[in-house]
Amino acid sequence: MAKTSERKADLISAAQRALAEHGSAVRLNQVAEAAGVTSSAILYHYTGIEELLVEANRAGMERFYNDRLNVIAAIADPTERLIHTISLGVPRTPEDEEVRLLCSLGGEAARNTIYAVLLTSLYDRQVGMYQNILELGVSQDEFHLAQDPLTIARNLVALEDAYGYRIIAKHPTLDYQTAVELILDYARLATGNTLPQQTRN
Amino acid sequence: MAKTSERKADLISAAQRALAEHGSAVRLNQVAEAAGVTSSAILYHYTGIEELLVEANRAGMERFYNDRLNVIAAIADPTERLIHTISLGVPRTPEDEEVRLLCSLGGEAARNTIYAVLLTSLYDRQVGMYQNILELGVSQDEFHLAQDPLTIARNLVALEDAYGYRIIAKHPTLDYQTAVELILDYARLATGNTLPQQTRN
DNA sequence: GAGTTTTCTGAACTTAAATTCAACAATTTG
DNA sequence: CAAATTGTTGAATTTAAGTTCAGAAAACTC
């Protein structure tokens, strides 16, 4: 057994794995299997599968956003910060769990208000994150913006999102490195900075 | 009754409407209802719902692409052509059937090879379409590209795709006009052309 | 460590969708 | 227009889920 708070964390993590594997039409039993419990155990903690899935998607999204915030908080230089933020916004492989989660949600958002709100909020926060970086770069005279910061930030997030979909769909020539380079190319044009990309960890 | 070829066209159209309404987890009965027949009638023409859905998605995608090709074929000037192509690549409302279809597929592509291939092919063809426009503009001295045409074309399609998702998700401030303007802003930077956007039809 | 509470299981039940098919209706053919 | 072919229905069947719940098992309490 497990106490409720711990079990819920388990179930959310299992739901995320099951979602990444089976998509948004994931079955209660598939989540149960991923968690190593029976479906009844899940229904003891949640009124239904939908409740758990919303939780799992919300948590996955928060993690995606917060992980990046934490990494870049440790980087002082705006140029470095911009490069790393872009690098972390693109999935390295088609199996990337967090981005698969987000891609599944994109289609759901058309019909499901909760997911639409969650995705919209994520998009806006990412835009804010890029705006901060851009304005920091301007203030330190590293960036000379060719467009207003909101425009650049919106386009950077949009490019990330779109290349995430391409990589998840296993585009044969558009891999992680290529996608990052394409986004960086736009960022170079928009910031007037050469954004030198050292070999990535 | 109806002869098979006509009925199939009906069913594909009904499936597209049902897909746009209910998403990729659409039910056989929902498609049947949209078509005004019973589910058995569908199964007479197709071995299963999946077969019809693939057809419907493929046809929707082809239409999305071909409609744009046809419109722009009638426009001689590269600047005009670029502006119109961008305008036609973004959904005007969250209800846009074709783009809703495409958004649903994005999530499916992670698990469904057919959809992954279809989307990849659509992306590549759109990239090709933009490359043609860009190179035409260069040859007529209207565009002075800041990046190589492939990079610009890939980024333009990526931006279109991403803003499609935002609009389908009913972003409160990012509407059709804003999205088109954001993409045009990138295009201006990349082509060195002011791309004057007259009031859209 | 006996009793209580919490967590979880497995079996029974319910619901909904897909699938099959015999019979019927419309259309085509000769 | 009779016969054959094609298209369609509705009812029966199968399949696959979700849901409920009595009771077992684990954890906690005193």
Short mmCIF file of C-alpha atoms (C1' of nucleotides) in Angstrom, two decimals:
data_model
loop_
_atom_site.label_atom_id
_atom_site.label_comp_id
_atom_site.label_asym_id
_atom_site.label_seq_id
_atom_site.Cartn_x
_atom_site.Cartn_y
_atom_site.Cartn_z
CA MET A 1 0.00 0.00 0.00
CA ALA A 2 0.92 3.63 -0.09
CA LYS A 3 -0.40 6.72 1.52
CA THR A 4 -2.62 8.80 -0.72
CA SER A 5 -0.22 11.66 -1.32
CA GLU A 6 2.55 9.31 -2.46
CA ARG A 7 0.23 7.16 -4.51
CA LYS A 8 -1.15 10.18 -6.30
CA ALA A 9 2.35 11.21 -7.30
CA ASP A 10 2.91 7.66 -8.60
CA LEU A 11 -0.32 7.73 -10.53
CA ILE A 12 0.44 11.09 -12.11
CA SER A 13 3.82 9.86 -13.21
CA ALA A 14 2.30 6.62 -14.54
CA ALA A 15 -0.38 8.61 -16.34
CA GLN A 16 2.30 10.73 -17.99
CA ARG A 17 4.14 7.66 -19.20
CA ALA A 18 0.93 6.06 -20.41
CA LEU A 19 -0.10 9.29 -22.14
CA ALA A 20 3.23 9.54 -23.90
CA GLU A 21 2.86 5.95 -25.06
CA HIS A 22 -0.83 5.80 -25.99
CA GLY A 23 -1.80 9.39 -26.58
CA SER A 24 -4.69 11.35 -25.16
CA ALA A 25 -7.12 8.46 -25.76
CA VAL A 26 -5.20 6.45 -23.14
CA ARG A 27 -7.31 3.89 -21.23
CA LEU A 28 -7.81 3.67 -17.53
CA ASN A 29 -6.39 0.15 -17.61
CA GLN A 30 -3.30 1.31 -19.46
CA VAL A 31 -2.61 3.88 -16.77
CA ALA A 32 -3.28 1.26 -14.09
CA GLU A 33 -0.85 -1.12 -15.73
CA ALA A 34 1.80 1.59 -15.98
CA ALA A 35 1.33 2.24 -12.28
CA GLY A 36 1.32 -1.45 -11.34
CA VAL A 37 -2.10 -1.31 -9.70
CA THR A 38 -5.61 -2.23 -10.76
CA SER A 39 -8.00 0.26 -12.27
CA SER A 40 -10.02 0.18 -9.06
CA ALA A 41 -7.09 1.63 -7.15
CA ILE A 42 -7.07 4.62 -9.46
CA LEU A 43 -10.80 5.11 -9.02
CA TYR A 44 -10.29 5.08 -5.27
CA HIS A 45 -8.09 8.17 -5.57
CA TYR A 46 -9.81 9.91 -8.49
CA THR A 47 -13.43 10.15 -9.49
CA GLY A 48 -12.51 9.17 -13.03
CA ILE A 49 -9.70 8.87 -15.51
CA GLU A 50 -10.28 12.36 -16.85
CA GLU A 51 -9.47 13.95 -13.51
CA LEU A 52 -6.15 12.13 -13.34
CA LEU A 53 -5.27 12.93 -16.95
CA VAL A 54 -5.84 16.63 -16.44
CA GLU A 55 -3.61 16.51 -13.38
CA ALA A 56 -0.94 14.58 -15.27
CA ASN A 57 -1.00 16.94 -18.21
CA ARG A 58 -0.93 19.99 -16.01
CA ALA A 59 1.98 18.63 -13.99
CA GLY A 60 3.89 17.64 -17.13
CA MET A 61 3.48 21.09 -18.55
CA GLU A 62 4.59 22.80 -15.34
CA ARG A 63 7.64 20.61 -15.25
CA PHE A 64 8.54 21.39 -18.86
CA TYR A 65 8.35 25.10 -18.07
CA ASN A 66 9.98 25.06 -14.65
CA ASP A 67 12.86 22.84 -15.69
CA ARG A 68 13.85 25.42 -18.26
CA LEU A 69 13.41 28.31 -15.88
CA ASN A 70 15.69 26.61 -13.38
CA VAL A 71 18.39 25.84 -15.90
CA ILE A 72 18.48 29.31 -17.36
CA ALA A 73 18.32 31.00 -13.97
CA ALA A 74 21.84 29.71 -13.46
CA ILE A 75 23.10 31.38 -16.64
CA ALA A 76 24.00 35.03 -16.32
CA ASP A 77 24.89 35.93 -19.89
CA PRO A 78 21.83 36.72 -22.07
CA THR A 79 23.40 35.23 -25.19
CA GLU A 80 24.13 31.97 -23.43
CA ARG A 81 20.74 32.07 -21.85
CA LEU A 82 18.94 32.48 -25.15
CA ILE A 83 20.87 29.62 -26.74
CA HIS A 84 20.15 27.29 -23.86
CA THR A 85 16.50 28.20 -23.67
CA ILE A 86 16.05 27.37 -27.33
CA SER A 87 18.01 24.13 -26.97
CA LEU A 88 15.81 23.02 -24.08
CA GLY A 89 12.60 23.84 -25.89
CA VAL A 90 13.10 21.28 -28.63
CA PRO A 91 12.80 17.51 -28.03
CA ARG A 92 16.02 15.59 -28.60
CA THR A 93 14.23 12.50 -29.84
CA PRO A 94 10.74 11.49 -30.99
CA GLU A 95 10.41 9.65 -27.68
CA ASP A 96 10.68 12.77 -25.53
CA GLU A 97 7.89 12.26 -23.00
CA GLU A 98 7.16 15.87 -22.15
CA VAL A 99 6.89 17.07 -25.71
CA ARG A 100 4.80 14.07 -26.74
CA LEU A 101 2.42 15.02 -23.96
CA LEU A 102 2.20 18.58 -25.26
CA CYS A 103 1.67 17.46 -28.85
CA SER A 104 -1.23 15.22 -27.87
CA LEU A 105 -2.82 18.14 -26.07
CA GLY A 106 -2.60 20.43 -29.09
CA GLY A 107 -5.31 18.46 -30.85
CA GLU A 108 -7.44 18.11 -27.74
CA ALA A 109 -7.45 21.84 -27.10
CA ALA A 110 -9.90 22.39 -29.94
CA ARG A 111 -12.61 20.59 -27.97
CA ASN A 112 -11.43 20.64 -24.37
CA THR A 113 -11.39 24.02 -22.67
CA ILE A 114 -9.17 22.90 -19.83
CA TYR A 115 -6.43 21.83 -22.20
CA ALA A 116 -6.88 24.94 -24.31
CA VAL A 117 -6.42 27.09 -21.21
CA LEU A 118 -3.40 25.11 -20.04
CA LEU A 119 -1.68 25.32 -23.42
CA THR A 120 -2.48 28.98 -23.84
CA SER A 121 -1.07 29.70 -20.43
CA LEU A 122 2.08 27.72 -21.20
CA TYR A 123 2.54 29.57 -24.46
CA ASP A 124 2.14 32.94 -22.79
CA ARG A 125 4.56 32.11 -20.02
CA GLN A 126 7.15 30.94 -22.51
CA VAL A 127 6.70 34.17 -24.43
CA GLY A 128 7.29 36.07 -21.20
CA MET A 129 10.40 34.04 -20.54
CA TYR A 130 11.85 34.94 -23.95
CA GLN A 131 10.87 38.58 -23.57
CA ASN A 132 12.85 38.74 -20.35
CA ILE A 133 15.90 37.25 -22.00
CA LEU A 134 15.64 39.59 -24.95
CA GLU A 135 15.29 42.68 -22.82
CA LEU A 136 18.14 41.61 -20.61
CA GLY A 137 20.27 41.22 -23.72
CA VAL A 138 19.28 44.66 -24.95
CA SER A 139 20.11 46.25 -21.61
CA GLN A 140 23.55 44.66 -21.72
CA ASP A 141 24.05 45.77 -25.31
CA GLU A 142 24.37 42.16 -26.51
CA PHE A 143 21.17 42.20 -28.55
CA HIS A 144 20.09 44.82 -31.06
CA LEU A 145 16.54 43.86 -31.81
CA ALA A 146 15.27 44.09 -35.36
CA GLN A 147 11.66 43.73 -34.16
CA ASP A 148 9.84 44.44 -30.96
CA PRO A 149 10.57 41.93 -28.19
CA LEU A 150 7.01 40.59 -28.05
CA THR A 151 7.08 39.74 -31.74
CA ILE A 152 10.42 37.97 -31.45
CA ALA A 153 9.38 36.12 -28.31
CA ARG A 154 6.12 34.94 -29.84
CA ASN A 155 7.84 33.75 -32.96
CA LEU A 156 10.55 31.94 -31.02
CA VAL A 157 8.00 30.00 -28.99
CA ALA A 158 5.99 29.29 -32.13
CA LEU A 159 9.06 27.89 -33.88
CA GLU A 160 9.88 25.69 -30.90
CA ASP A 161 6.36 24.34 -30.81
CA ALA A 162 6.25 23.59 -34.50
CA TYR A 163 9.63 21.86 -34.63
CA GLY A 164 8.58 19.82 -31.61
CA TYR A 165 5.75 18.43 -33.71
CA ARG A 166 8.07 17.70 -36.63
CA ILE A 167 10.51 15.82 -34.45
CA ILE A 168 7.77 13.86 -32.69
CA ALA A 169 6.47 12.92 -36.15
CA LYS A 170 9.96 11.58 -36.94
CA HIS A 171 10.73 13.92 -39.83
CA PRO A 172 13.55 12.11 -41.64
CA THR A 173 15.86 15.10 -42.05
CA LEU A 174 14.64 17.59 -39.49
CA ASP A 175 16.29 16.37 -36.32
CA TYR A 176 17.11 18.06 -33.03
CA GLN A 177 20.27 19.81 -34.20
CA THR A 178 18.65 21.05 -37.40
CA ALA A 179 15.63 22.39 -35.56
CA VAL A 180 17.73 24.21 -32.98
CA GLU A 181 19.82 25.68 -35.77
CA LEU A 182 16.71 26.88 -37.63
CA ILE A 183 15.37 28.61 -34.55
CA LEU A 184 18.78 30.08 -33.81
CA ASP A 185 18.92 31.39 -37.36
CA TYR A 186 15.78 33.38 -36.73
CA ALA A 187 17.06 34.49 -33.35
CA ARG A 188 20.28 35.71 -34.98
CA LEU A 189 18.39 37.77 -37.48
CA ALA A 190 16.11 39.22 -34.82
CA THR A 191 18.74 39.95 -32.18
CA GLY A 192 21.67 40.93 -34.35
CA ASN A 193 23.80 38.55 -32.29
CA THR A 194 25.75 35.68 -33.85
CA LEU A 195 24.65 33.36 -31.06
CA PRO A 196 27.65 31.03 -31.30
CA GLN A 197 26.51 27.53 -30.51
CA GLN A 198 29.19 25.47 -28.83
CA THR A 199 28.82 21.68 -29.08
CA ARG A 200 25.85 20.83 -26.93
CA ASN A 201 26.04 18.67 -23.83
CA MET B 1 -29.06 4.65 -52.47
CA ALA B 2 -25.99 6.00 -54.11
CA LYS B 3 -23.34 4.48 -56.27
CA THR B 4 -20.16 3.65 -54.42
CA SER B 5 -17.97 6.38 -55.88
CA GLU B 6 -20.46 9.09 -54.91
CA ARG B 7 -21.19 7.61 -51.53
CA LYS B 8 -17.50 7.40 -50.72
CA ALA B 9 -17.10 11.10 -51.47
CA ASP B 10 -20.05 11.77 -49.13
CA LEU B 11 -18.54 9.64 -46.43
CA ILE B 12 -15.15 11.30 -46.69
CA SER B 13 -16.75 14.70 -46.40
CA ALA B 14 -18.89 13.54 -43.47
CA ALA B 15 -15.83 12.04 -41.81
CA GLN B 16 -14.00 15.35 -42.17
CA ARG B 17 -16.85 17.21 -40.53
CA ALA B 18 -17.12 14.64 -37.76
CA LEU B 19 -13.36 14.71 -37.24
CA ALA B 20 -13.34 18.49 -36.96
CA GLU B 21 -16.16 18.28 -34.42
CA HIS B 22 -15.10 15.29 -32.32
CA GLY B 23 -11.38 14.99 -32.90
CA SER B 24 -9.37 11.98 -33.92
CA ALA B 25 -11.20 9.74 -31.44
CA VAL B 26 -14.36 10.22 -33.51
CA ARG B 27 -16.80 7.27 -33.43
CA LEU B 28 -18.08 5.30 -36.34
CA ASN B 29 -21.62 6.26 -35.35
CA GLN B 30 -20.74 9.93 -35.26
CA VAL B 31 -19.45 9.73 -38.82
CA ALA B 32 -22.56 7.76 -39.81
CA GLU B 33 -24.79 10.39 -38.29
CA ALA B 34 -22.89 13.16 -40.06
CA ALA B 35 -23.41 11.29 -43.32
CA GLY B 36 -27.07 10.52 -42.63
CA VAL B 37 -26.63 6.75 -42.90
CA THR B 38 -26.22 3.90 -40.45
CA SER B 39 -22.86 2.62 -39.37
CA SER B 40 -23.48 -0.55 -41.38
CA ALA B 41 -23.52 1.46 -44.57
CA ILE B 42 -20.06 2.75 -43.80
CA LEU B 43 -18.79 -0.74 -43.12
CA TYR B 44 -20.13 -1.83 -46.49
CA HIS B 45 -17.78 0.61 -48.18
CA TYR B 46 -14.83 0.44 -45.81
CA THR B 47 -13.38 -2.43 -43.80
CA GLY B 48 -13.38 -0.24 -40.71
CA ILE B 49 -13.56 3.28 -39.46
CA GLU B 50 -9.78 3.64 -39.49
CA GLU B 51 -9.62 3.17 -43.25
CA LEU B 52 -12.17 5.93 -43.80
CA LEU B 53 -10.47 8.28 -41.36
CA VAL B 54 -7.13 7.91 -43.08
CA GLU B 55 -8.81 8.68 -46.39
CA ALA B 56 -10.60 11.69 -44.92
CA ASN B 57 -7.45 13.06 -43.34
CA ARG B 58 -5.43 12.52 -46.46
CA ALA B 59 -8.04 14.20 -48.62
CA GLY B 60 -8.37 17.13 -46.19
CA MET B 61 -4.65 17.66 -46.25
CA GLU B 62 -4.46 17.54 -50.03
CA ARG B 63 -7.23 20.07 -50.25
CA PHE B 64 -5.54 22.40 -47.80
CA TYR B 65 -2.39 22.27 -49.90
CA ASN B 66 -3.96 22.36 -53.34
CA ASP B 67 -6.33 25.20 -52.55
CA ARG B 68 -3.37 27.37 -51.72
CA LEU B 69 -1.43 26.27 -54.77
CA ASN B 70 -4.37 27.18 -56.98
CA VAL B 71 -4.90 30.58 -55.43
CA ILE B 72 -1.28 31.58 -55.63
CA ALA B 73 -0.82 30.23 -59.13
CA ALA B 74 -3.02 33.10 -60.23
CA ILE B 75 -0.75 35.68 -58.62
CA ALA B 76 2.23 36.74 -60.67
CA ASP B 77 4.03 39.06 -58.30
CA PRO B 78 6.24 37.25 -55.75
CA THR B 79 5.55 39.81 -53.01
CA GLU B 80 1.80 39.44 -53.43
CA ARG B 81 2.20 35.72 -53.68
CA LEU B 82 4.12 35.46 -50.44
CA ILE B 83 1.59 37.58 -48.57
CA HIS B 84 -1.33 35.54 -49.84
CA THR B 85 0.32 32.25 -49.15
CA ILE B 86 0.90 33.23 -45.55
CA SER B 87 -2.65 34.55 -45.20
CA LEU B 88 -4.09 31.28 -46.48
CA GLY B 89 -1.94 29.17 -44.17
CA VAL B 90 -3.49 30.50 -40.98
CA PRO B 91 -7.03 29.61 -39.86
CA ARG B 92 -9.37 32.59 -39.69
CA THR B 93 -11.34 31.18 -36.78
CA PRO B 94 -11.01 28.38 -34.22
CA GLU B 95 -13.73 26.55 -36.17
CA ASP B 96 -11.66 26.21 -39.37
CA GLU B 97 -12.30 22.62 -40.36
CA GLU B 98 -9.13 21.95 -42.32
CA VAL B 99 -6.77 23.26 -39.67
CA ARG B 100 -8.64 21.48 -36.87
CA LEU B 101 -8.12 18.29 -38.83
CA LEU B 102 -4.40 18.97 -39.10
CA CYS B 103 -4.08 19.82 -35.42
CA SER B 104 -5.73 16.57 -34.36
CA LEU B 105 -3.29 14.69 -36.54
CA GLY B 106 -0.25 16.31 -34.96
CA GLY B 107 -0.78 14.37 -31.76
CA GLU B 108 -1.63 11.14 -33.56
CA ALA B 109 1.55 11.24 -35.61
CA ALA B 110 3.60 10.20 -32.60
CA ARG B 111 1.97 6.76 -32.66
CA ASN B 112 0.54 6.41 -36.13
CA THR B 113 3.05 6.06 -38.94
CA ILE B 114 0.55 6.86 -41.67
CA TYR B 115 -0.32 10.19 -40.13
CA ALA B 116 3.32 10.91 -39.43
CA VAL B 117 4.15 10.32 -43.09
CA LEU B 118 1.22 12.39 -44.32
CA LEU B 119 2.09 15.33 -42.10
CA THR B 120 5.76 15.13 -42.94
CA SER B 121 4.94 15.14 -46.62
CA LEU B 122 2.59 18.10 -46.21
CA TYR B 123 5.26 20.01 -44.33
CA ASP B 124 7.87 19.30 -46.97
CA ARG B 125 5.58 20.30 -49.81
CA GLN B 126 4.72 23.54 -48.09
CA VAL B 127 8.42 24.21 -47.61
CA GLY B 128 8.92 23.62 -51.31
CA MET B 129 6.09 26.00 -52.11
CA TYR B 130 7.69 28.76 -50.07
CA GLN B 131 11.12 28.07 -51.53
CA ASN B 132 9.70 28.60 -54.99
CA ILE B 133 8.15 31.87 -54.02
CA LEU B 134 11.34 33.06 -52.37
CA GLU B 135 13.51 32.17 -55.30
CA LEU B 136 11.11 33.76 -57.70
CA GLY B 137 11.29 36.92 -55.61
CA VAL B 138 15.06 36.84 -55.65
CA SER B 139 15.18 36.40 -59.40
CA GLN B 140 12.91 39.42 -59.81
CA ASP B 141 15.01 41.41 -57.38
CA GLU B 142 12.07 41.86 -55.02
CA PHE B 143 13.56 39.80 -52.21
CA HIS B 144 17.05 40.06 -50.78
CA LEU B 145 17.29 37.06 -48.56
CA ALA B 146 19.00 37.36 -45.20
CA GLN B 147 19.15 33.57 -44.88
CA ASP B 148 19.16 30.68 -47.26
CA PRO B 149 15.78 29.98 -48.86
CA LEU B 150 15.39 26.56 -47.22
CA THR B 151 15.83 28.05 -43.77
CA ILE B 152 13.31 30.79 -44.43
CA ALA B 153 10.82 28.40 -46.02
CA ARG B 154 11.06 25.93 -43.13
CA ASN B 155 10.60 28.66 -40.57
CA LEU B 156 7.64 30.17 -42.39
CA VAL B 157 5.82 26.84 -42.49
CA ALA B 158 6.72 26.22 -38.86
CA LEU B 159 5.28 29.57 -37.83
CA GLU B 160 2.08 28.91 -39.75
CA ASP B 161 1.69 25.55 -38.10
CA ALA B 162 2.27 26.86 -34.61
CA TYR B 163 -0.09 29.81 -34.93
CA GLY B 164 -2.69 27.46 -36.33
CA TYR B 165 -2.56 25.59 -33.04
CA ARG B 166 -2.83 28.80 -31.03
CA ILE B 167 -5.86 29.97 -32.95
CA ILE B 168 -7.57 26.58 -32.74
CA ALA B 169 -6.94 26.69 -28.97
CA LYS B 170 -8.73 30.07 -28.90
CA HIS B 171 -5.83 32.15 -27.66
CA PRO B 172 -7.54 35.28 -26.32
CA THR B 173 -5.26 37.83 -27.97
CA LEU B 174 -3.57 35.93 -30.75
CA ASP B 175 -6.15 36.01 -33.53
CA TYR B 176 -5.91 35.61 -37.29
CA GLN B 177 -4.71 39.12 -38.04
CA THR B 178 -2.11 39.06 -35.29
CA ALA B 179 -0.76 35.69 -36.38
CA VAL B 180 -0.48 36.73 -40.01
CA GLU B 181 1.27 39.91 -38.95
CA LEU B 182 3.74 37.96 -36.80
CA ILE B 183 4.62 35.65 -39.66
CA LEU B 184 4.87 38.60 -42.05
CA ASP B 185 7.23 40.27 -39.59
CA TYR B 186 9.58 37.34 -39.88
CA ALA B 187 9.16 37.26 -43.64
CA ARG B 188 10.03 40.96 -43.83
CA LEU B 189 13.20 40.44 -41.89
CA ALA B 190 14.17 37.43 -43.98
CA THR B 191 13.33 38.83 -47.42
CA GLY B 192 14.23 42.47 -46.96
CA ASN B 193 10.86 43.35 -48.45
CA THR B 194 8.30 45.47 -46.61
CA LEU B 195 5.50 43.13 -47.68
CA PRO B 196 2.76 45.74 -47.54
CA GLN B 197 -0.42 44.06 -46.40
CA GLN B 198 -3.51 45.63 -47.90
CA THR B 199 -6.75 45.01 -46.05
CA ARG B 200 -7.53 41.34 -46.53
CA ASN B 201 -10.55 40.05 -48.41
"C1'" DG C 1 -1.21 -6.64 19.32
"C1'" DA C 2 -6.34 -5.78 19.01
"C1'" DG C 3 -9.03 -2.73 16.87
"C1'" DT C 4 -9.61 0.89 13.57
"C1'" DT C 5 -8.89 3.19 9.35
"C1'" DT C 6 -7.07 3.41 4.88
"C1'" DT C 7 -5.89 1.44 0.66
"C1'" DC C 8 -6.56 -1.91 -2.73
"C1'" DT C 9 -8.29 -6.10 -5.24
"C1'" DG C 10 -11.22 -9.15 -7.99
"C1'" DA C 11 -15.48 -10.31 -9.44
"C1'" DA C 12 -19.92 -8.78 -10.97
"C1'" DC C 13 -22.28 -5.39 -13.38
"C1'" DT C 14 -23.12 -1.75 -16.76
"C1'" DT C 15 -22.44 0.77 -20.81
"C1'" DA C 16 -21.07 1.82 -25.31
"C1'" DA C 17 -19.04 0.88 -29.40
"C1'" DA C 18 -17.70 -2.19 -33.24
"C1'" DT C 19 -19.00 -5.95 -36.06
"C1'" DT C 20 -21.83 -9.39 -38.44
"C1'" DC C 21 -25.53 -10.75 -41.15
"C1'" DA C 22 -30.11 -11.95 -42.92
"C1'" DA C 23 -33.41 -9.53 -45.20
"C1'" DC C 24 -34.95 -5.69 -47.73
"C1'" DA C 25 -34.73 -1.73 -51.18
"C1'" DA C 26 -32.96 0.61 -54.91
"C1'" DT C 27 -30.60 0.51 -59.19
"C1'" DT C 28 -28.85 -1.58 -63.28
"C1'" DT C 29 -28.86 -4.90 -67.00
"C1'" DG C 30 -30.48 -7.67 -70.68
"C1'" DC D 1 -40.07 -5.66 -66.58
"C1'" DA D 2 -37.73 -9.75 -64.57
"C1'" DA D 3 -33.45 -10.96 -62.91
"C1'" DA D 4 -29.21 -9.76 -61.13
"C1'" DT D 5 -26.42 -6.66 -58.75
"C1'" DT D 6 -25.48 -3.20 -55.55
"C1'" DG D 7 -26.38 -0.62 -51.50
"C1'" DT D 8 -28.58 -0.24 -47.00
"C1'" DT D 9 -30.95 -1.29 -42.73
"C1'" DG D 10 -31.94 -3.05 -38.07
"C1'" DA D 11 -31.42 -6.56 -34.96
"C1'" DA D 12 -28.27 -9.75 -32.78
"C1'" DT D 13 -23.65 -10.56 -31.29
"C1'" DT D 14 -19.20 -9.58 -29.70
"C1'" DT D 15 -15.79 -6.85 -27.66
"C1'" DA D 16 -13.92 -3.61 -24.69
"C1'" DA D 17 -14.18 -0.40 -21.85
"C1'" DG D 18 -15.77 1.96 -17.26
"C1'" DT D 19 -17.96 1.46 -12.71
"C1'" DT D 20 -19.40 -0.56 -8.30
"C1'" DC D 21 -18.69 -2.88 -4.21
"C1'" DA D 22 -17.93 -6.51 -0.67
"C1'" DG D 23 -14.25 -7.92 1.49
"C1'" DA D 24 -9.04 -8.65 1.96
"C1'" DA D 25 -4.69 -6.62 3.08
"C1'" DA D 26 -1.79 -3.21 4.72
"C1'" DA D 27 -0.82 0.60 7.73
"C1'" DC D 28 -1.83 3.17 11.62
"C1'" DT D 29 -3.47 3.97 16.64
"C1'" DC D 30 -3.74 3.34 21.33
#
